[in-house]
XYZ file of C-alpha atoms in Angstrom:
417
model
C 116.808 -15.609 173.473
C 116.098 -19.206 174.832
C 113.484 -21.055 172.638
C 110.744 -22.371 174.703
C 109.948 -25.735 175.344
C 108.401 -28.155 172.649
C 105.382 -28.685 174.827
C 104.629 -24.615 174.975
C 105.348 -24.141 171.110
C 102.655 -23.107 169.140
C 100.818 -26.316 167.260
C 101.605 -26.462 163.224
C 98.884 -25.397 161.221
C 98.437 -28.641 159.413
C 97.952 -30.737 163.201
C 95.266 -27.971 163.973
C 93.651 -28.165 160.534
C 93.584 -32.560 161.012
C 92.709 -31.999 164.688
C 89.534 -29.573 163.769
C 88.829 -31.931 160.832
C 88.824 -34.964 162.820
C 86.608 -33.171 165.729
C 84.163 -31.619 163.384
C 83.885 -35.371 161.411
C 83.251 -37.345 164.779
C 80.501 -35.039 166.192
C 78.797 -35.496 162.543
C 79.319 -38.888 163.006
C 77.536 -38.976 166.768
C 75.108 -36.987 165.498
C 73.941 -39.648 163.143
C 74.125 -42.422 165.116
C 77.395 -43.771 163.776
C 78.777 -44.915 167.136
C 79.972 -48.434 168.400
C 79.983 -50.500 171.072
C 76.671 -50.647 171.759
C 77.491 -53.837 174.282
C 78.667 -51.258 177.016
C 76.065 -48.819 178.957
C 76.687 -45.132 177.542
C 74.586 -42.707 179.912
C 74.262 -39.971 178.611
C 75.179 -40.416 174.883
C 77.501 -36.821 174.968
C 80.267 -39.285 176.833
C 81.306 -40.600 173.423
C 82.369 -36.854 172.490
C 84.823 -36.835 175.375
C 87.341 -39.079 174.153
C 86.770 -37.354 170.742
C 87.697 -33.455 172.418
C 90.896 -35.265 173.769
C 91.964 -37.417 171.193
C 91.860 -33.722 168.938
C 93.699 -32.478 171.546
C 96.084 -34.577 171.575
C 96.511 -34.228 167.886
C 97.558 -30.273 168.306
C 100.842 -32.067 169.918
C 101.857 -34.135 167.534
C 104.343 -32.565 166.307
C 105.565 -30.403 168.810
C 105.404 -32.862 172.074
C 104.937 -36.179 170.206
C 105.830 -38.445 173.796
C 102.543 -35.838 175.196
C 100.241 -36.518 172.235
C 100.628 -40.053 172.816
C 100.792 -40.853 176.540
C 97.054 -38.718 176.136
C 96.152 -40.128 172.762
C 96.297 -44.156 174.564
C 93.632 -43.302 177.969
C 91.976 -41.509 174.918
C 91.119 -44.434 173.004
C 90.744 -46.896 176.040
C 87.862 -44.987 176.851
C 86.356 -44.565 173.547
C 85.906 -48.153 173.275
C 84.290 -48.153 176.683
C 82.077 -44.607 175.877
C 81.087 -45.656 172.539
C 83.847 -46.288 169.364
C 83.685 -43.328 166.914
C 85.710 -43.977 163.936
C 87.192 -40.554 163.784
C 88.830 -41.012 167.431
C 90.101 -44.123 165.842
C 91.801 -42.987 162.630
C 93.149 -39.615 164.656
C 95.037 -42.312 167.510
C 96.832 -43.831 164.430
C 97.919 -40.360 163.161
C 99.357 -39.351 166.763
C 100.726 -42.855 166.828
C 101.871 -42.344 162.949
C 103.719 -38.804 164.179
C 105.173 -40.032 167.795
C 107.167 -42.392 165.296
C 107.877 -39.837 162.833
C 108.460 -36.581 165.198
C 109.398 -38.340 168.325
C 112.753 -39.126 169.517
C 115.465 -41.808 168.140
C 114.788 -44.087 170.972
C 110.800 -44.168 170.641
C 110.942 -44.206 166.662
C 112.852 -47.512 167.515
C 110.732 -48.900 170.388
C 106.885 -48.364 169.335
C 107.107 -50.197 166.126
C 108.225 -53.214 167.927
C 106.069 -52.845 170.846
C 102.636 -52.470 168.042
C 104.251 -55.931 166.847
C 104.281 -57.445 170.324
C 100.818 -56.033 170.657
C 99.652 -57.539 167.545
C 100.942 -60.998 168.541
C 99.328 -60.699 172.076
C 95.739 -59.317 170.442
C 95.887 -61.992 167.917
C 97.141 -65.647 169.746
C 94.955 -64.507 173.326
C 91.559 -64.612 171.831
C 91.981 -67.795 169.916
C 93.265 -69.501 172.757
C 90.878 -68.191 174.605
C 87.689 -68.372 172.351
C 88.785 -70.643 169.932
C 87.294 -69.289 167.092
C 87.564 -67.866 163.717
C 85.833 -64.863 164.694
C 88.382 -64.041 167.654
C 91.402 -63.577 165.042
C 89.665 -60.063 164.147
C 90.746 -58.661 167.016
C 94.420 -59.206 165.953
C 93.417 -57.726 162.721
C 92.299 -54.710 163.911
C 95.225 -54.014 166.630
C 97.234 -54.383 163.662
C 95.486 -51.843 161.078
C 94.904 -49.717 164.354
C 98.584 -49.998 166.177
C 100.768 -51.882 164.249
C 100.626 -50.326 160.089
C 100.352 -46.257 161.021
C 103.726 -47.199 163.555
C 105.677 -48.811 161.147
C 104.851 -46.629 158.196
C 106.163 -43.921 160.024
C 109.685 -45.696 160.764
C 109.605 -46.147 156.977
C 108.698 -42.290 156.175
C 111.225 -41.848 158.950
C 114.265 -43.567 157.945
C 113.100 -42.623 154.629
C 113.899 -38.735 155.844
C 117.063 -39.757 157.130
C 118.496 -41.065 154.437
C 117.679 -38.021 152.534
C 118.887 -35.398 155.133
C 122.224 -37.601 155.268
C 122.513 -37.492 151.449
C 121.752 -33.722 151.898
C 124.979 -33.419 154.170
C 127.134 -35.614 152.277
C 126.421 -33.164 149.213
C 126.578 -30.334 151.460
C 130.550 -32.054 152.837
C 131.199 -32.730 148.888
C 130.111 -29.326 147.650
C 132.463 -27.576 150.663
C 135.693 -30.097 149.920
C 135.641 -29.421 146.375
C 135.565 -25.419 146.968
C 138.614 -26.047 149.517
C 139.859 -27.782 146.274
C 139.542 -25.456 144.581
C 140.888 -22.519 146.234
C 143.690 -24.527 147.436
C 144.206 -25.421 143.865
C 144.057 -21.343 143.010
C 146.462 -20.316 145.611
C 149.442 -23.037 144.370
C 148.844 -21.930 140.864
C 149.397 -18.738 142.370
C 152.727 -19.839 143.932
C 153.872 -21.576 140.428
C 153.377 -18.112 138.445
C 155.008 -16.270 140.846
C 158.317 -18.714 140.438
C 158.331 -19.003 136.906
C 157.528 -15.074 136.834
C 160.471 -14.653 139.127
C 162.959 -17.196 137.859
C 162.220 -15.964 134.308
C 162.622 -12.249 135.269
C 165.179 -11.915 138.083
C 168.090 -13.271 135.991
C 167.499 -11.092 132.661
C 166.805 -7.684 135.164
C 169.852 -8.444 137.633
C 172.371 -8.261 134.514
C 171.080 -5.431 133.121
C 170.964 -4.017 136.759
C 174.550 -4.860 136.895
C 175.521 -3.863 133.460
C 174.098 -0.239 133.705
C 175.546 0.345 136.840
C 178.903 -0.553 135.084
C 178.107 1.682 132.163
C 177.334 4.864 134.279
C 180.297 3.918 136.669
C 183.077 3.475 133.326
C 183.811 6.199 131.486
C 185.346 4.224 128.495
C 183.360 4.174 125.410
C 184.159 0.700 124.412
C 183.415 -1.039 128.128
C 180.142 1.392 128.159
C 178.788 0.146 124.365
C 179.606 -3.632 125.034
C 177.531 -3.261 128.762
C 174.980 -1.343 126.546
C 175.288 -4.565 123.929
C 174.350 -7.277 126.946
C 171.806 -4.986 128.262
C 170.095 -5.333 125.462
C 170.606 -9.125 125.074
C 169.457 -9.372 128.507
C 166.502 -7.481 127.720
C 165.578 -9.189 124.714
C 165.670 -12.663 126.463
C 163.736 -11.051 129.493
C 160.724 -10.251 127.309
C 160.695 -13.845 124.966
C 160.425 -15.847 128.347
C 157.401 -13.187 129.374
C 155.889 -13.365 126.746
C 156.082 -17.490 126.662
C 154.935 -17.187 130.375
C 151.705 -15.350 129.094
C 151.419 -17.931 126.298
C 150.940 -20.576 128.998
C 148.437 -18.297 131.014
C 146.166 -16.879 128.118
C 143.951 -19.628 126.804
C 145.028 -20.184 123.028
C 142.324 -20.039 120.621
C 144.787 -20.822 118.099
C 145.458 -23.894 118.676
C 149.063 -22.999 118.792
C 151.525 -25.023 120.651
C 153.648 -22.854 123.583
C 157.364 -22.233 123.831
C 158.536 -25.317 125.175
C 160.142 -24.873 128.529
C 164.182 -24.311 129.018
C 166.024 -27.499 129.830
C 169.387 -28.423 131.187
C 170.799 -28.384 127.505
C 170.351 -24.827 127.811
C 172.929 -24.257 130.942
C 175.812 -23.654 128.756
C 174.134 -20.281 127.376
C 172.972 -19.165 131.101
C 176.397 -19.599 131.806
C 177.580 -17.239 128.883
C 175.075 -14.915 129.941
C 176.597 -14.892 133.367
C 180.250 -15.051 132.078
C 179.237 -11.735 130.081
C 177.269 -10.062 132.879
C 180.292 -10.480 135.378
C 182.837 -9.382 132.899
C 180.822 -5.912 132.750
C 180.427 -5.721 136.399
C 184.028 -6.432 137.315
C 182.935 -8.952 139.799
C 185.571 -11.035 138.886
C 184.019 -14.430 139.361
C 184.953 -17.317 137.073
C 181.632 -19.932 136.121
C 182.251 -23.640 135.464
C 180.033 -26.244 134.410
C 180.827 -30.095 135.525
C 178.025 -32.494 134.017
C 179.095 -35.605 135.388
C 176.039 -37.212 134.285
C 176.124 -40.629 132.433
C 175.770 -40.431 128.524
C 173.070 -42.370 126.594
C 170.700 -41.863 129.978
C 167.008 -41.871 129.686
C 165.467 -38.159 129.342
C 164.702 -36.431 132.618
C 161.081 -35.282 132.946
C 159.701 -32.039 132.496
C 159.107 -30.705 135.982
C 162.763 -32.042 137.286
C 164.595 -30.886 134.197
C 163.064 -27.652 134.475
C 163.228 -26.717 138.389
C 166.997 -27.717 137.733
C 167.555 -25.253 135.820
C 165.652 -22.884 138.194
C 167.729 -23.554 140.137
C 170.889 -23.217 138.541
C 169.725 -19.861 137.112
C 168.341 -17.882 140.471
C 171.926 -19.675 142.055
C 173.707 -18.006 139.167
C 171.587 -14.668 139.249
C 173.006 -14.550 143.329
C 176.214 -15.384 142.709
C 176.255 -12.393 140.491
C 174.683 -9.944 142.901
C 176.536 -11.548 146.363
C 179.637 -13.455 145.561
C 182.702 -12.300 145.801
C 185.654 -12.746 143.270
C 186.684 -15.928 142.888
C 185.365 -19.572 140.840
C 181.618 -20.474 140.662
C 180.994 -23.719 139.791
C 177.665 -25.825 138.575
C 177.583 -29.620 138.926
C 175.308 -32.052 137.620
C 175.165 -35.596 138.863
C 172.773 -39.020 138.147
C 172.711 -42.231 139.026
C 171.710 -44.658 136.670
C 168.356 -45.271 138.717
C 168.650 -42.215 141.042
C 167.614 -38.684 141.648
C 169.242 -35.774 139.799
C 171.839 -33.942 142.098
C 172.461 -30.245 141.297
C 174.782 -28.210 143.319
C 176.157 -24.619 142.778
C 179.388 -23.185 145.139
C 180.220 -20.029 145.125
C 182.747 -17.250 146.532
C 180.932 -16.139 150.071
C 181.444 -12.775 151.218
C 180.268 -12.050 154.572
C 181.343 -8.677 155.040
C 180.015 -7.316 151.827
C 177.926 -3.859 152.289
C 174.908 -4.377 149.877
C 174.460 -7.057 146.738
C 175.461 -5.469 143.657
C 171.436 -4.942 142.743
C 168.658 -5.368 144.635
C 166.865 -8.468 145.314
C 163.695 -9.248 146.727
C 164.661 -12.131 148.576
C 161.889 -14.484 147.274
C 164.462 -16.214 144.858
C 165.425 -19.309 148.023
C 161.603 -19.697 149.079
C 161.208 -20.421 145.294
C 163.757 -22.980 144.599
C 162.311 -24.618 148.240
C 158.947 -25.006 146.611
C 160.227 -26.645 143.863
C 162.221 -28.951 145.581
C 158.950 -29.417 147.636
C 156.534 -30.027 144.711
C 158.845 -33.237 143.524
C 159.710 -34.760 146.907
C 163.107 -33.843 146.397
C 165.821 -32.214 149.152
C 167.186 -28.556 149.440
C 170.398 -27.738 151.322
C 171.711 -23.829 151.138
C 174.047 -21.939 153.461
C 177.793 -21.126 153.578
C 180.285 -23.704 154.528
C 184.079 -24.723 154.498
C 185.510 -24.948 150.498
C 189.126 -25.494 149.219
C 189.711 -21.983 149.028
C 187.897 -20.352 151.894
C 184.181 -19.737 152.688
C 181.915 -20.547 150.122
C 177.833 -20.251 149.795
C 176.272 -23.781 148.589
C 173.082 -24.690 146.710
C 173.078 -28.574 146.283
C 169.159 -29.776 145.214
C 168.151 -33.685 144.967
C 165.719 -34.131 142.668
C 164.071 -37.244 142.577
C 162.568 -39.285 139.056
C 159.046 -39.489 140.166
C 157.623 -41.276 137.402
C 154.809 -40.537 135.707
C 155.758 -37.160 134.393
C 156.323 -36.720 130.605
C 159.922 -36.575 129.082
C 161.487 -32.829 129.080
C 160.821 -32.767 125.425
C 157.008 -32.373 125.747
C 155.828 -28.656 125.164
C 152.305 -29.403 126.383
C 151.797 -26.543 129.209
C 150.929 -29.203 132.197
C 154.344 -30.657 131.213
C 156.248 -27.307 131.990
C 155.973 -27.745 135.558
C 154.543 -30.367 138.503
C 151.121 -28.365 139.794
């Protein structure tokens, strides 16, 4: 439904209580005598209450049709100094004037107060040039209490306003960024549990996928026992990373330090792990590790030593489940004052059926986001090797600084948020 015009709005309460007020005080006035201007003919005397009645009038608009209120409240005075001056016409004119400032638009909150100034100057240097004396300078005086203070007082209560409602909005904009913050914030912590969930799971369940399929499949006592033997190693690695996952996540009343994240030091017993799981699963790949990486170098930080060996593991934990038969290989590489390079090849199969056990394809989309979180570059796909097809995973990893070395444990070292 449209909303009707300003003019047609029903007055506030308060402009009908000060118009009634005002009314009711000038006719008291008149009654007693109280008038001025006795210098000008007023026949009969009830002509002094008619700028009164429409200066009160004009006083219902001043809020809702403030440009209304005063192109009435200005004939409205004229002629009260010509009928007879009541004071209470006088003091309601500066309260319309006070609210065409205050309620009125942009442009006439900026124009009256300077037009009451150039009033004031007129009413005050006319008279004394043209009377020359003391007396005349009143008249300035009183255009100034009458025109000039009520309009200006209102640009102050006005701006005053402004300032506040602006503040209001700028909390209002501050309050909204900092929820967007904050959920934004939720939903990547989000993300980071559900890699470190994944990396730290996937591996451990994908041998022991592989290892009891092996032990139903083989029908030789010693093979099935020594699958049964890794399952269990497998399983009993699974839960000490799960349980230093929910370390990080529960908040330690303890005071207890975590499990401090795995490191690169660590790839030689992920690759014994692997080594065992493809031995049991006849997949008949061969693992390698070539560290190439200069000795006596500086510690990598936290976050890059540990999404390396993210990414080494969930490369590893595919290679077991897709490759073919045939020689995976993990390479490490540094500059002395350049990124980390980490690259895994292995055997690609095209034509194989299904992976040895299932996947749920999130393990690429989490090595990108790591790669993401520390500016770094991700290449993965099959391409041209030595020996045939192969499937490469080769990360750059830049040394952003300001990240602790990988031997902190504290739990905002474990991983770039």
């Amino acid at each position: 439904m449209p909303s009707r015009p300003r003019l047609l709005q029903r007055p506030h309460r308060d402009d009908v209580l000060i118009s009634l007020a005002g009314l009711v005080g000038g006719v008291v006035l008149w009654s007693l005598g109280l008038v001025g201007g006795d210098s000008f003919p007023r026949e009969p005397e009830a002509l002094t209450l008619v700028p009164l009645v429409v200066m009160a009038g004009a006083e219902l608009l001043r809020r809702t049709a403030p440009a209304v209120a005063l192109c009435v409240a200005v004939p409205a005075l004229a002629a009260d100094q010509f009928a007879g001056s009541l004071i209470a016409t006088i003091v309601m004119f500066t309260d319309v004037l006070y609210g065409a400032v205050v309620y009125g638009t942009p442009a006439m909150a900026r124009k009256i107060p300077l037009a009451t100034v150039y009033l004031t100057v007129v009413a005050t240097v006319v008279p004394i040039a043209v009377y020359r004396t003391p007396a005349s300078l009143l008249v300035g005086v009183v255009v100034g209490l009458v025109a000039l203070t009520p309009a200006w007082t209102g640009w102050a209560i006005r701006e005053h306003r402004e300032a506040a409602a602006a503040e209001r909005l700028r909390a209002e904009q501050t309050a909204l960024l900092a929820e967007l913050d904050r959920r934004e914030a939720v939903t990547a912590e989000r993300a980071r549990m559900a890699r470190e969930l994944h990396d730290m799971v996937a591996n451990h369940l994908s041998a022991i996928a592989i290892h009891s399929t092996a032990a139903l499949s083989l029908k030789d006592a010693t093979a099935t026992e020594r699958a049964l033997g890794v399952i269990r190693e497998n399983s009993v690695h699974g839960l000490a990373e799960m349980r230093r996952l929910i370390g990080l996540l529960r908040d330690a009343g303890d005071g207890g330090a975590p499990a401090p994240a795995p490191t690169l030091d660590a790839l030689d017993t992920l690759l014994d792990q692997a080594r065992a799981t493809a031995a049991a699963g006849s997949g008949g790949q061969e693992f390698i590790l070539r560290d190439d990486r200069p000795g006596g170098a500086a510690p990598l930080p936290a976050p890059v030593g540990l999404a390396a060996y993210r990414i080494v593991q969930e490369s590893l934990t595919n290679a077991l489940k897709h490759a073919g038969p045939g020689r995976v290989e993990v390479t490490l590489a540094r500059l002395p004052d350049g990124p980390l390079e980490v690259g895994v090849t292995s055997p690609y199969d095209a034509d194989r059926a299904a992976p040895r056990a299932p996947g749920s394809g999130s393990g690429l989309i989490g090595m990108r986001e790591r790669v993401s979180l520390l500016d770094g570059t991700l290449e993965t796909g099959p391409a041209d090797g030595p020996s045939g097809r192969i499937w490469r995973v080769r990360a750059t990893l830049p040394l952003t600084s300001g990240y602790a070395p990988e031997t902190a444990h504290s739990p905002t070292d474990q991983e770039p948020q």
